[in-house]
Short mmCIF file of C-alpha atoms (C1' of nucleotides) in Angstrom, two decimals:
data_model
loop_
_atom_site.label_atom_id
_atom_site.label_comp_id
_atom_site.label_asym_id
_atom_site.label_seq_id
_atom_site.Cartn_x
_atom_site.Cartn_y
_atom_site.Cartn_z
CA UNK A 22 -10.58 18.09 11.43
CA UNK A 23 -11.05 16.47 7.77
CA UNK A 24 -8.61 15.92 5.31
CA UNK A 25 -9.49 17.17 1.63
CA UNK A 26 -9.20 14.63 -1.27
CA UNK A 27 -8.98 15.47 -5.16
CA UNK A 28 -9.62 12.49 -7.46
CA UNK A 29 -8.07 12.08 -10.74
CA UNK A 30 -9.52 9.45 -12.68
CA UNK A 31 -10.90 9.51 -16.63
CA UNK A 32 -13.85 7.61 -15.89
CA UNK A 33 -16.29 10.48 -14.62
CA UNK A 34 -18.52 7.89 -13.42
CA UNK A 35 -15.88 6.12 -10.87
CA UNK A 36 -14.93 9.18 -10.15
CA UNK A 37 -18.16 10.60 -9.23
CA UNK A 38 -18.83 7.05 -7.45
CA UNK A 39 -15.79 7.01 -5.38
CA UNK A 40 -16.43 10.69 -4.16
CA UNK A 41 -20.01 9.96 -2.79
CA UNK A 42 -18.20 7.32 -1.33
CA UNK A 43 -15.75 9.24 0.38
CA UNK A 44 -18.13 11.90 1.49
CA UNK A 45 -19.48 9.27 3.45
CA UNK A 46 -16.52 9.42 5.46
CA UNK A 47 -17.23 11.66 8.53
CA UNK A 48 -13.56 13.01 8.14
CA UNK A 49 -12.70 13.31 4.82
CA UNK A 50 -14.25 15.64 2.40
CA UNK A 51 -13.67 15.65 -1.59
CA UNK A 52 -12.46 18.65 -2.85
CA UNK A 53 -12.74 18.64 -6.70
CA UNK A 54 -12.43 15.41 -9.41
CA UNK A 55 -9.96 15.69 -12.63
CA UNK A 56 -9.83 13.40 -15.83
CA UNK A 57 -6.27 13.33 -15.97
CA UNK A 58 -2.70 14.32 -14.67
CA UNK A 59 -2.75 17.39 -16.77
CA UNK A 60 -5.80 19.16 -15.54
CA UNK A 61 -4.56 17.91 -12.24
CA UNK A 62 -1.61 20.34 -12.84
CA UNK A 63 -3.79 23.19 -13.99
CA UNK A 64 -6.29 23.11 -10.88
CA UNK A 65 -3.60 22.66 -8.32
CA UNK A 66 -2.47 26.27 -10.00
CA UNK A 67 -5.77 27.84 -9.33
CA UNK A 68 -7.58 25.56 -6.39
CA UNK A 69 -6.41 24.45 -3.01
CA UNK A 70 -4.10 21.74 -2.86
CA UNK A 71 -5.82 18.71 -1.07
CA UNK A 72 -4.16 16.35 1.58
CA UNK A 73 -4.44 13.32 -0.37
CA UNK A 74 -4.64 12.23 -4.16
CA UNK A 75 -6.52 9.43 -5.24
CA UNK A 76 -4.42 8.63 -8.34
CA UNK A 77 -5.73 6.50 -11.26
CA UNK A 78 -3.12 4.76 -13.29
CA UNK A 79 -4.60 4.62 -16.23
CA UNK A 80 -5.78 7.91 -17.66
CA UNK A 81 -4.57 9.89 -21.05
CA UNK A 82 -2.74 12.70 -21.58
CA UNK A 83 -0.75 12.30 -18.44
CA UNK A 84 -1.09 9.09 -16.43
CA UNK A 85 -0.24 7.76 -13.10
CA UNK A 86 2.86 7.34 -12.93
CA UNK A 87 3.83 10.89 -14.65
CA UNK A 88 1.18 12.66 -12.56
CA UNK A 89 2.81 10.64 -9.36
CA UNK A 90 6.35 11.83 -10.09
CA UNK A 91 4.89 15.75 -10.56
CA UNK A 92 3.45 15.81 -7.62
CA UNK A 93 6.54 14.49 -5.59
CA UNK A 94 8.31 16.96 -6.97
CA UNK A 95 6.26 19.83 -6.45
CA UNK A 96 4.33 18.83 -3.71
CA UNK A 97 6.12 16.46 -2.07
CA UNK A 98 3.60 16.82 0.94
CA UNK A 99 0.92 15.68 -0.43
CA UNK A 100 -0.58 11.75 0.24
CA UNK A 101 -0.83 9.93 -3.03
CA UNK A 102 -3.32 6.90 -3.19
CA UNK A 103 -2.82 5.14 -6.16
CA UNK A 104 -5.76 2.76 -7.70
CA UNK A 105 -5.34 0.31 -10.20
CA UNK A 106 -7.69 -2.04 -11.98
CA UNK A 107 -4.84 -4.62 -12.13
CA UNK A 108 -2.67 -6.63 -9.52
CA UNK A 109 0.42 -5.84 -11.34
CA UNK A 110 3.52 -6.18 -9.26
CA UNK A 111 5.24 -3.94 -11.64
CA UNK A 112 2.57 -1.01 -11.74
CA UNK A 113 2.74 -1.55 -8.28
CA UNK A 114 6.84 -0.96 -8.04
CA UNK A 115 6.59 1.46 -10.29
CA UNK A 116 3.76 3.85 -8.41
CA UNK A 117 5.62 3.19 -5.27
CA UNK A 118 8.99 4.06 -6.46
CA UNK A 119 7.42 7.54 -8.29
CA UNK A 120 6.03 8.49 -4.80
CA UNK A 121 3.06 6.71 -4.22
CA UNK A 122 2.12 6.17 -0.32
CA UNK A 123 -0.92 3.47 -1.09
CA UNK A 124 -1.70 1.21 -3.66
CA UNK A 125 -5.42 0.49 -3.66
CA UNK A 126 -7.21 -2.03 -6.03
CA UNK A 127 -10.53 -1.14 -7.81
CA UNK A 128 -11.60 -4.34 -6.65
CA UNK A 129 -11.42 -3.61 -2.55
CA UNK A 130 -14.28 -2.85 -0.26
CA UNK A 131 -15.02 0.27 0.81
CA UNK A 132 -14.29 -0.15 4.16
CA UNK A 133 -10.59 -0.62 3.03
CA UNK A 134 -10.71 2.50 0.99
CA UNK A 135 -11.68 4.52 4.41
CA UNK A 136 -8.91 2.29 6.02
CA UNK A 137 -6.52 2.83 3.95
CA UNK A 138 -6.90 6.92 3.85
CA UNK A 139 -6.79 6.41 8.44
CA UNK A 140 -3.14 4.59 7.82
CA UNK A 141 -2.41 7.10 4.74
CA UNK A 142 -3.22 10.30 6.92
CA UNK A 143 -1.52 8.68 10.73
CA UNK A 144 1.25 6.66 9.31
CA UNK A 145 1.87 8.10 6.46
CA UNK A 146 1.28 5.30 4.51
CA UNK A 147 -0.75 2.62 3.51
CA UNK A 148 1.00 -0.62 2.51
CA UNK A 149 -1.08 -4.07 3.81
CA UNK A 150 0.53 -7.21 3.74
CA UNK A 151 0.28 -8.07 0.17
CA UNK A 152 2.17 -5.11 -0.75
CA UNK A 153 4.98 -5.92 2.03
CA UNK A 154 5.25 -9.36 0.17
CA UNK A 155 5.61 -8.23 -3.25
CA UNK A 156 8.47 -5.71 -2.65
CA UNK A 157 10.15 -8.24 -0.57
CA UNK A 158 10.06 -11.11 -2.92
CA UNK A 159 10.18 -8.31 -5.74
CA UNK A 160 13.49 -6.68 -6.85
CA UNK A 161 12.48 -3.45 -4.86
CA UNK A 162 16.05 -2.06 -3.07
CA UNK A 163 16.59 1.94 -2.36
CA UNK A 164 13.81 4.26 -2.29
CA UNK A 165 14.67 7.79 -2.75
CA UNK A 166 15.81 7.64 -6.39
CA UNK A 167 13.24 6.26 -8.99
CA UNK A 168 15.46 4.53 -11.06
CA UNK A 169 15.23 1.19 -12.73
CA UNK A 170 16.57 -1.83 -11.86
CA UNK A 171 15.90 -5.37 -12.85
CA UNK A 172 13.68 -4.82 -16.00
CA UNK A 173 16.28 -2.42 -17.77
CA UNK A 174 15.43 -2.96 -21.41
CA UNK A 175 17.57 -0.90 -23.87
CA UNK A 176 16.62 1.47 -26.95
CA UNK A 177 16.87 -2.08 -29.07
CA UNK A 178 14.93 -4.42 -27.31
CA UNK A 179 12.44 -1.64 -26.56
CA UNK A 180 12.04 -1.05 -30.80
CA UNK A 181 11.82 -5.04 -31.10
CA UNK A 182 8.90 -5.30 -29.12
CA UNK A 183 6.89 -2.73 -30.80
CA UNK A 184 7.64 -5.22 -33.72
CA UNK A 185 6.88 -8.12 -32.24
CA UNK A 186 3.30 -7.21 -31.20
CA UNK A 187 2.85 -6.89 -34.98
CA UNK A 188 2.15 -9.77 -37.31
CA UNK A 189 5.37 -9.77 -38.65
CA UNK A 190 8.07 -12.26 -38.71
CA UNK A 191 11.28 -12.24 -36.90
CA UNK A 192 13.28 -12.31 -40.51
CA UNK A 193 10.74 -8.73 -41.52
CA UNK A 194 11.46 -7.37 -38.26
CA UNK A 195 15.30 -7.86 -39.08
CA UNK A 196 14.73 -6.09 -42.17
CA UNK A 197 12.78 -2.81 -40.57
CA UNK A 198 15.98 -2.97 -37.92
CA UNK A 199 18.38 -3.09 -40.40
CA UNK A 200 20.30 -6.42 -38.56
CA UNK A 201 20.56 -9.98 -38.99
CA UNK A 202 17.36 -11.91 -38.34
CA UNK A 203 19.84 -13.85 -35.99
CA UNK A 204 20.65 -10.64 -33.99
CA UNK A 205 16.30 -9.76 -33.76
CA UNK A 206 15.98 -13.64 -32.05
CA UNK A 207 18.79 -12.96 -30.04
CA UNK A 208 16.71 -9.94 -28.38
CA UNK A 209 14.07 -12.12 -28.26
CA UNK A 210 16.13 -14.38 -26.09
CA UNK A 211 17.13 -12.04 -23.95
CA UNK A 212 13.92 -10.48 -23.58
CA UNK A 213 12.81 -14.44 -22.85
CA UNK A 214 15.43 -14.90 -19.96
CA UNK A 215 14.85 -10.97 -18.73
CA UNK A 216 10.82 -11.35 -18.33
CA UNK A 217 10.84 -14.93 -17.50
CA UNK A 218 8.65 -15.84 -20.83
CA UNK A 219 8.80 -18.34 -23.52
CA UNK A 220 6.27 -17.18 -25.99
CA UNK A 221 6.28 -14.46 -28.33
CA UNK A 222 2.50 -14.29 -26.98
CA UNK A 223 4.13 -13.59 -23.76
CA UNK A 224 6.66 -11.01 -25.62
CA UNK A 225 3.12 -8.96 -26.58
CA UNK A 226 1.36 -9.27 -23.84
CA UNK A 227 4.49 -7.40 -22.34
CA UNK A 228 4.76 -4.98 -24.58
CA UNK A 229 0.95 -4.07 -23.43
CA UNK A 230 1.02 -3.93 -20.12
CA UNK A 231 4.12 -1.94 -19.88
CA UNK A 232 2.94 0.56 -22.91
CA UNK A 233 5.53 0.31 -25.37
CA UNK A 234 2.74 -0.33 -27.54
CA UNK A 235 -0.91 0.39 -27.54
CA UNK A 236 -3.96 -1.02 -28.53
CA UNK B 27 -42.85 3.60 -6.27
CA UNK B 28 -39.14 2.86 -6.41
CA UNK B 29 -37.40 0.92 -8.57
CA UNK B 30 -34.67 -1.83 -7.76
CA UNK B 31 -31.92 -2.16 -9.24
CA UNK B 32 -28.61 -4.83 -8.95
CA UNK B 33 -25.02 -4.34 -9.74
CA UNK B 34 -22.84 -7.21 -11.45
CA UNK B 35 -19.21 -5.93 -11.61
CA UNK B 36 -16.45 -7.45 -10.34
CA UNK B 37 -14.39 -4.54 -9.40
CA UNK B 38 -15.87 -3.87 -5.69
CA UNK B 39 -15.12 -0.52 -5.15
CA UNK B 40 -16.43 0.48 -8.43
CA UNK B 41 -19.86 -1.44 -7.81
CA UNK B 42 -20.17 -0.27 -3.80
CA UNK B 43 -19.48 3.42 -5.43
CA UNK B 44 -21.60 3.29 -8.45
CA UNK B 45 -24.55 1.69 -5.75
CA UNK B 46 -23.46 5.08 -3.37
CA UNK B 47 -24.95 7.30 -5.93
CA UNK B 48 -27.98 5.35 -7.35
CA UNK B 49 -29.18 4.94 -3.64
CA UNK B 50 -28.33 8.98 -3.63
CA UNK B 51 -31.57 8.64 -6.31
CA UNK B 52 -34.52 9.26 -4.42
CA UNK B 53 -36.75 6.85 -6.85
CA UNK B 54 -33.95 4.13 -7.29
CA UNK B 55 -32.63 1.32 -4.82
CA UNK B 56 -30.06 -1.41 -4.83
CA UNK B 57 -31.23 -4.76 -3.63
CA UNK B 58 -27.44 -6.19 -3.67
CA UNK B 59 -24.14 -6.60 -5.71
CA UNK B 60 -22.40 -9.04 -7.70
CA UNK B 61 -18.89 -9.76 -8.32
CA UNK B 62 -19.93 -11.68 -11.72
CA UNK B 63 -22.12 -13.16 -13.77
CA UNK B 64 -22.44 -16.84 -12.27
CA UNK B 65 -23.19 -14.94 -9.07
CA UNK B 66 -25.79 -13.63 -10.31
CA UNK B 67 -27.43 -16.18 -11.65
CA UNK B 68 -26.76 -18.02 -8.23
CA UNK B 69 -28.82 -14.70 -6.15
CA UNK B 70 -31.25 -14.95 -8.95
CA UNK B 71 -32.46 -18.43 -7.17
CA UNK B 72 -32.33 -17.37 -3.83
CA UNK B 73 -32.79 -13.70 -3.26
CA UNK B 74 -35.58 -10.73 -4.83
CA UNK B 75 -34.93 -10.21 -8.50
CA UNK B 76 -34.93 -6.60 -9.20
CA UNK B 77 -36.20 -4.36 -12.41
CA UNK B 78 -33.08 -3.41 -13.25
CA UNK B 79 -29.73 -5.33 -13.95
CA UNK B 80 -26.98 -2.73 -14.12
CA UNK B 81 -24.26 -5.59 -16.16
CA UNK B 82 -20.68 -4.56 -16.24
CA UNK B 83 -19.05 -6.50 -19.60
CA UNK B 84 -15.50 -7.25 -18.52
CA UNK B 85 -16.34 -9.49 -15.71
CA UNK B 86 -14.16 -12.88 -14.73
CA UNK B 87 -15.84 -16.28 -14.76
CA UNK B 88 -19.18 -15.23 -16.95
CA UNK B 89 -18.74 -11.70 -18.77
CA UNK B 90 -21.25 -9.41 -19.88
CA UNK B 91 -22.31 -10.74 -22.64
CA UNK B 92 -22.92 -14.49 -21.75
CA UNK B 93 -25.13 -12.98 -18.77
CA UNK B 94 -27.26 -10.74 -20.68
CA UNK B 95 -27.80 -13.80 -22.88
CA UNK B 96 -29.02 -15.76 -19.78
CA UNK B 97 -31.16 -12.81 -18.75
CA UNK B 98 -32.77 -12.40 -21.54
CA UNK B 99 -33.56 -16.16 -22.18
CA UNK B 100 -35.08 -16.85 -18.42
CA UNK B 101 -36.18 -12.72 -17.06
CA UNK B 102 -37.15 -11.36 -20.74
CA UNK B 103 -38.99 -8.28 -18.40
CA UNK B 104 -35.65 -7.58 -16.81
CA UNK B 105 -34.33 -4.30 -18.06
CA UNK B 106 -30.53 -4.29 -18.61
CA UNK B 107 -28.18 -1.67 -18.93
CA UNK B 108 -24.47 -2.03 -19.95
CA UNK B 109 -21.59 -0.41 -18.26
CA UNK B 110 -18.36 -0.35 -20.55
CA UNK B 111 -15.16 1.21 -19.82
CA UNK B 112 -14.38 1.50 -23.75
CA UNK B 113 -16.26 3.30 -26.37
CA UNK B 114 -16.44 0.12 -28.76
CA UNK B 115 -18.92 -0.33 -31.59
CA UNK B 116 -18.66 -3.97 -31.43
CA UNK B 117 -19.36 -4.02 -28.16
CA UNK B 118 -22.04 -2.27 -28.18
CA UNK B 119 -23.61 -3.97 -31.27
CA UNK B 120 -23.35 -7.34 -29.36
CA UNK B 121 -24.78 -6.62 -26.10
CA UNK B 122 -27.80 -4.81 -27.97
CA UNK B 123 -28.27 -7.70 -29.40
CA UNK B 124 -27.97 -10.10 -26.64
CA UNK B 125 -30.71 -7.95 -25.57
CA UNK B 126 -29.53 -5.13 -23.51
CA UNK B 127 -31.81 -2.01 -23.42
CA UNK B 128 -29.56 0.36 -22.77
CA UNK B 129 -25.36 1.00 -22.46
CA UNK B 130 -23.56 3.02 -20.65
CA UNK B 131 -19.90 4.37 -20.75
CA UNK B 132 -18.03 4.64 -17.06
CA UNK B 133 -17.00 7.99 -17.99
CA UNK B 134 -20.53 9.56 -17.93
CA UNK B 135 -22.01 11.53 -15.57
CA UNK B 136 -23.89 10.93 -12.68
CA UNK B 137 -26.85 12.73 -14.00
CA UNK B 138 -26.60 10.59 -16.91
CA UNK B 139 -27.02 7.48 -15.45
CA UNK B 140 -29.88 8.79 -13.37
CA UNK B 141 -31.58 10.05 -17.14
CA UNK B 142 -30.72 6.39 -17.89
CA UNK B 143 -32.51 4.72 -15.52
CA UNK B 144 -35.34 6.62 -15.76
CA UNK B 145 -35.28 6.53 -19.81
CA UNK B 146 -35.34 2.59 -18.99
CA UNK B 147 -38.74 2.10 -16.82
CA UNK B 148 -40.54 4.97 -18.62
CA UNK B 149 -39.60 4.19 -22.29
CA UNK B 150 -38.34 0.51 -21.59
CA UNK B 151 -35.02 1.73 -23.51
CA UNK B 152 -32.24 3.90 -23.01
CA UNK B 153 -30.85 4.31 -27.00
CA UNK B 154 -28.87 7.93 -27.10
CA UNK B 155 -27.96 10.01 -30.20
CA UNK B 156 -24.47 8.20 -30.73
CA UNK B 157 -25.92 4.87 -29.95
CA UNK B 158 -28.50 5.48 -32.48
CA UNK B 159 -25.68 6.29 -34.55
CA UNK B 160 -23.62 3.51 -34.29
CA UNK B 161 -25.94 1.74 -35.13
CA UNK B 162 -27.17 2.95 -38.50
CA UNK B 163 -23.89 3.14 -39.88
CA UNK B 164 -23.20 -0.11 -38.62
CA UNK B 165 -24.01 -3.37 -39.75
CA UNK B 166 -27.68 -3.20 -37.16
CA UNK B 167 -30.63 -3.38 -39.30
CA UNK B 168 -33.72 -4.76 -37.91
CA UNK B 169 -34.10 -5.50 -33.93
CA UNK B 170 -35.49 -8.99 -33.83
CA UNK B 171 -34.16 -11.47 -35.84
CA UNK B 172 -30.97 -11.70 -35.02
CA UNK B 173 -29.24 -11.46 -38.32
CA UNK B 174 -24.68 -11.97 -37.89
CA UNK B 175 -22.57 -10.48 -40.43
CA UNK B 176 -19.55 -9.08 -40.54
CA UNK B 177 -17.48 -10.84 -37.24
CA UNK B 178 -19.76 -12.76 -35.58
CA UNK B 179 -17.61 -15.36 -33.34
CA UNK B 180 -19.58 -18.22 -31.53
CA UNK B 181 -18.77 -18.80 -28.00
CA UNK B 182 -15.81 -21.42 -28.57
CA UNK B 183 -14.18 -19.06 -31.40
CA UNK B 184 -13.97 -16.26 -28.07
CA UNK B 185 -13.09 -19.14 -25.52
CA UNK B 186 -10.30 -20.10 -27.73
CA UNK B 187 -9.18 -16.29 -28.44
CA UNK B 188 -8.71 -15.69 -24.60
CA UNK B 189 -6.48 -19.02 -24.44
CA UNK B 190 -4.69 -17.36 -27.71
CA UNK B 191 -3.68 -14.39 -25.85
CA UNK B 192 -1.71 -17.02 -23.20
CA UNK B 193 1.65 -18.59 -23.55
CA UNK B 194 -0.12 -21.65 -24.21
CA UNK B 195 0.17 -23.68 -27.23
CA UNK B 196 -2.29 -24.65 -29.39
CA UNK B 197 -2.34 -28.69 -28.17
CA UNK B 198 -2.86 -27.29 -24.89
CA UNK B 199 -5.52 -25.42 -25.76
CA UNK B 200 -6.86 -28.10 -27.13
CA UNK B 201 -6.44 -30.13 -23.63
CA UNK B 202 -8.38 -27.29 -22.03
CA UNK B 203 -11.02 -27.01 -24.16
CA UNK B 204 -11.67 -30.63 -24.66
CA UNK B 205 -11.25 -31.13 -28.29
CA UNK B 206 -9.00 -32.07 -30.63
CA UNK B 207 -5.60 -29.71 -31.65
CA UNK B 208 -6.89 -29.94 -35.03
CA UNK B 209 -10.19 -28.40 -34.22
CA UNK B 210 -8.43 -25.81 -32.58
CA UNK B 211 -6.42 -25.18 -35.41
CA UNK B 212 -9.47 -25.30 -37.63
CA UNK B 213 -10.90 -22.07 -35.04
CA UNK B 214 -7.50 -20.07 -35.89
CA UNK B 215 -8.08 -20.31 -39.54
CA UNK B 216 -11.86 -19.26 -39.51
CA UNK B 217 -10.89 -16.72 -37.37
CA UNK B 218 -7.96 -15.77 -39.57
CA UNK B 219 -10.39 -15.23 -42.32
CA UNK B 220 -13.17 -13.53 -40.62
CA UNK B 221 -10.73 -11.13 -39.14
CA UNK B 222 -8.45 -10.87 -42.07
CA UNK B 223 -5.11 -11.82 -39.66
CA UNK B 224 -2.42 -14.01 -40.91
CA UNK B 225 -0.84 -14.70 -37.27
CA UNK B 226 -1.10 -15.57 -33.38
CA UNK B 227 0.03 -12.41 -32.89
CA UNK B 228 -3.19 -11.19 -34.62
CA UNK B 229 -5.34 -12.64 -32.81
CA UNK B 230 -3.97 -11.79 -29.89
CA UNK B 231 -3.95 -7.74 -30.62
CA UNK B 232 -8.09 -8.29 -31.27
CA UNK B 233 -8.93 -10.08 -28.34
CA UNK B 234 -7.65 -7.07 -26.73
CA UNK B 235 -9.06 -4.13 -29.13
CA UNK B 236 -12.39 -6.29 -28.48
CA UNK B 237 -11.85 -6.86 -24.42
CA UNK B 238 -12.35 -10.49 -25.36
CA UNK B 239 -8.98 -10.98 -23.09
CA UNK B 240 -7.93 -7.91 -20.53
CA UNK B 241 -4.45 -7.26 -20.42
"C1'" DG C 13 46.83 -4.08 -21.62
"C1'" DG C 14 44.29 -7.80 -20.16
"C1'" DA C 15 39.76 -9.12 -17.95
"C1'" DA C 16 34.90 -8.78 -18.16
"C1'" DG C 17 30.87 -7.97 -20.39
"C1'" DA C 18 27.73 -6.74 -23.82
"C1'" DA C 19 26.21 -6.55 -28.49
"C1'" DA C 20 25.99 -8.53 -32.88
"C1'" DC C 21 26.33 -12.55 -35.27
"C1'" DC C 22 26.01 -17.66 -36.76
"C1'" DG C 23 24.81 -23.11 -37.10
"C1'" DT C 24 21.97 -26.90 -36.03
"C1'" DG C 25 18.03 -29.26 -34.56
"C1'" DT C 26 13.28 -29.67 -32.83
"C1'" DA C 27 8.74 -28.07 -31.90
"C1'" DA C 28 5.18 -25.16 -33.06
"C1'" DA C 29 2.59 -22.52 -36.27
"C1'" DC C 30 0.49 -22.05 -40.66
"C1'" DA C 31 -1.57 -23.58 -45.56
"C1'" DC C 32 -4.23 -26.53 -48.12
"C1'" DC C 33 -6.34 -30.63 -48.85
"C1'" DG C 34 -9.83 -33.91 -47.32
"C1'" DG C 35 -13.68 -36.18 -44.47
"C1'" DT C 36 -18.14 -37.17 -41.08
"C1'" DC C 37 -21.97 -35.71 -38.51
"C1'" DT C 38 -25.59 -32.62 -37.07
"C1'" DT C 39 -28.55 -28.76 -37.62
"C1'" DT C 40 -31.28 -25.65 -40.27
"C1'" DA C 41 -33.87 -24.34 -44.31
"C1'" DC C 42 -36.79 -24.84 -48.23
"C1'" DG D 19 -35.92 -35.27 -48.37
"C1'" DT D 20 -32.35 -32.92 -49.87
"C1'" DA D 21 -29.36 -28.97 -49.95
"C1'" DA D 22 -26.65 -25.85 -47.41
"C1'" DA D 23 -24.07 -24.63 -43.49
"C1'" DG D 24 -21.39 -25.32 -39.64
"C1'" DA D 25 -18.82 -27.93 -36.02
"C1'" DC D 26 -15.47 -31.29 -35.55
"C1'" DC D 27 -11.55 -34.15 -36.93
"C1'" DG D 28 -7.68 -35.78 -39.91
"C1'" DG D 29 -3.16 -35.88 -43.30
"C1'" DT D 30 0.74 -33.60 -45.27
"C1'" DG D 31 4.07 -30.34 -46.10
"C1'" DT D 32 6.28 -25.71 -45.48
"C1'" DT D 33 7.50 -21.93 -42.76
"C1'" DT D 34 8.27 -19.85 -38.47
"C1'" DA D 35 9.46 -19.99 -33.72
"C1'" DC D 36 12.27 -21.53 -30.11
"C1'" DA D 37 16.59 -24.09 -27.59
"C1'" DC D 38 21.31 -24.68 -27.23
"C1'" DG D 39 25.65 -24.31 -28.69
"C1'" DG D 40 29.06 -21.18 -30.36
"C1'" DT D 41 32.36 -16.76 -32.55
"C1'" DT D 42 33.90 -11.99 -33.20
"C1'" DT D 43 34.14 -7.24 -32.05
"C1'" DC D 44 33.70 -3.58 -29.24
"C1'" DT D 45 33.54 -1.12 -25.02
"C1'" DT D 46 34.71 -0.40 -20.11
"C1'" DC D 47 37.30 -0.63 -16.22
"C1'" DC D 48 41.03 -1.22 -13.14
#
DNA sequence: GGAAGAAACCGTGTAAACACCGGTCTTTAC
DNA sequence: GTAAAGACCGGTGTTTACACGGTTTCTTCC
């Protein structure tokens, strides 16, 4: 018996890579590669739906984390595997919570990646000990609704740091938000006490990894 | 007669994939990989060097760049080809100059790479169309004397840009780079000017258009 | 209808960031 | 040998960023 596969990843190379890779696998077999969530809908319309999905986070059009909650909904059956270049708890939480049965680093040995499809394909899931730890010490609660929790940021504080990752100051950032500069450091406070930063460095460097704004 | 060939990438999967399909080449073999560039200077001394250095340019403790330098200076006959996740001019532009033959985006094909590697021991360069592009529209004029123009930052101007992007201040900057706050303060304004940025926050957003700092 | 909480606002003080001025020393170039 | 350029360091003053202390107004909820 071997389980079909269908990676989604923009990076044709690392895609290509990671399929010879898995084709080395007696028991699993690659079905077809996509460059993004979207095309992943369109083949699933016309191919065979694979057993697992090897899930890149980071791919346009329609990334992990949309592609991850599609596919739970529609095809709820299906494995996902998500790989990520980063060790970001929160990319982590936030694959897991949208349906995600693995969470793989780029940065693993192969071995691990054939390991990791065994547990994904007999247990259902893949989570090694690192993972255990971070939901534990991490603010991770229910699991069958994907809703938000700890890092709940509101329509405001969301605008202000698209601001802040510009070179304006707090007072011209007032001024775009029509409110007193006072009320645009008070978000930054907030935002300071909710992320557990101090900087506005740290502010952008949010703002980044979560996507409110782009390079 | 094969040729060899090493990886330096510090994402393992990526490297133990991207090996899976060059050993796939029948005229093509990898000696051994590398999680970075200090590693590789390290197997340099104690293991086969190979004809081909396949340099990824977003690596931890010595990047791309700083390692094609070194290659250059002490295995001038080494051919090097750069693998790059983003399609950057600037990026490009510097490791041709710190003497790569040849660069690569992770989202080719397989068959491309293999036309690369050959393009690399028959013509000792691997320059395609949009490469040659780049560079005529860009600020490359000759190929040997290496002549800086537009934003050409030394090595502490970048050291002190990845410290920028941290919730450091400057004075401890200064503490980690063993100089004065002042002289850190005098790299923010030069860099203010060459990059025509007026803030922190500036600098910050190029260090990460330039992959200087990874978010 | 009063408690609890959030959102907007404000004052004050300190630390950091930025602007503009100056200097020495070394390297490179002609 | 001198000029030019660049790396490093310094002084001074202004603006911005951040810390800590508040008030008022508006929901929301029981």
């Amino acid at each position: 018996m071997q389980y079909s596969v269908v990676i989604a990843d923009d990076h044709l190379l690392i895609a290509e890579a990671i399929k010879a890779v898995i084709n080395q696998f007696p028991d699993y077999r690659v079905l077809y590669q996509v460059a993004n969530g979207m095309l992943l809908t369109e083949q699933f319309a016309k191919q065979p739906r694979p057993d697992i999905v090897l899930l890149d986070i980071n791919m346009p059009v329609m990334n992990g984390f949309e592609t991850a909650a599609w596919l739970t909904k529609h095809y709820p059956h299906i494995k996902i595997l998500a790989l990520s270049m980063r060790d970001d708890e929160k990319t982590l939480i936030r694959m897991l919570r949208n349906g995600a049965k693995g969470y793989l680093l780029k940065n693993t040995r192969p071995d691990d990646l054939h390991h990791a499809l065994d547990e994904l394909v007999q247990q259902g899931f893949y989570y090694p000990d690192w993972i255990a730890r971070k939901m534990l010490q991490g603010m991770f609660a229910g699991d069958s609704p994907p809703e938000e929790k700890a890092t709940a940021l509101n329509d405001r504080e969301i605008l202000f740091l698209e601001y802040a990752a510009t070179e304006l100051t707090y007072k011209e950032i007032a001024e775009k938000m029509y409110c007193s500069h006072r009320t645009v450091e008070g978000y930054r406070d907030t935002l300071f006490i909710k992320l557990g930063i101090k900087t506005r460095v740290g502010l952008v460097m949010y703002a980044l990894k979560e996507g409110i704004t782009k390079i």
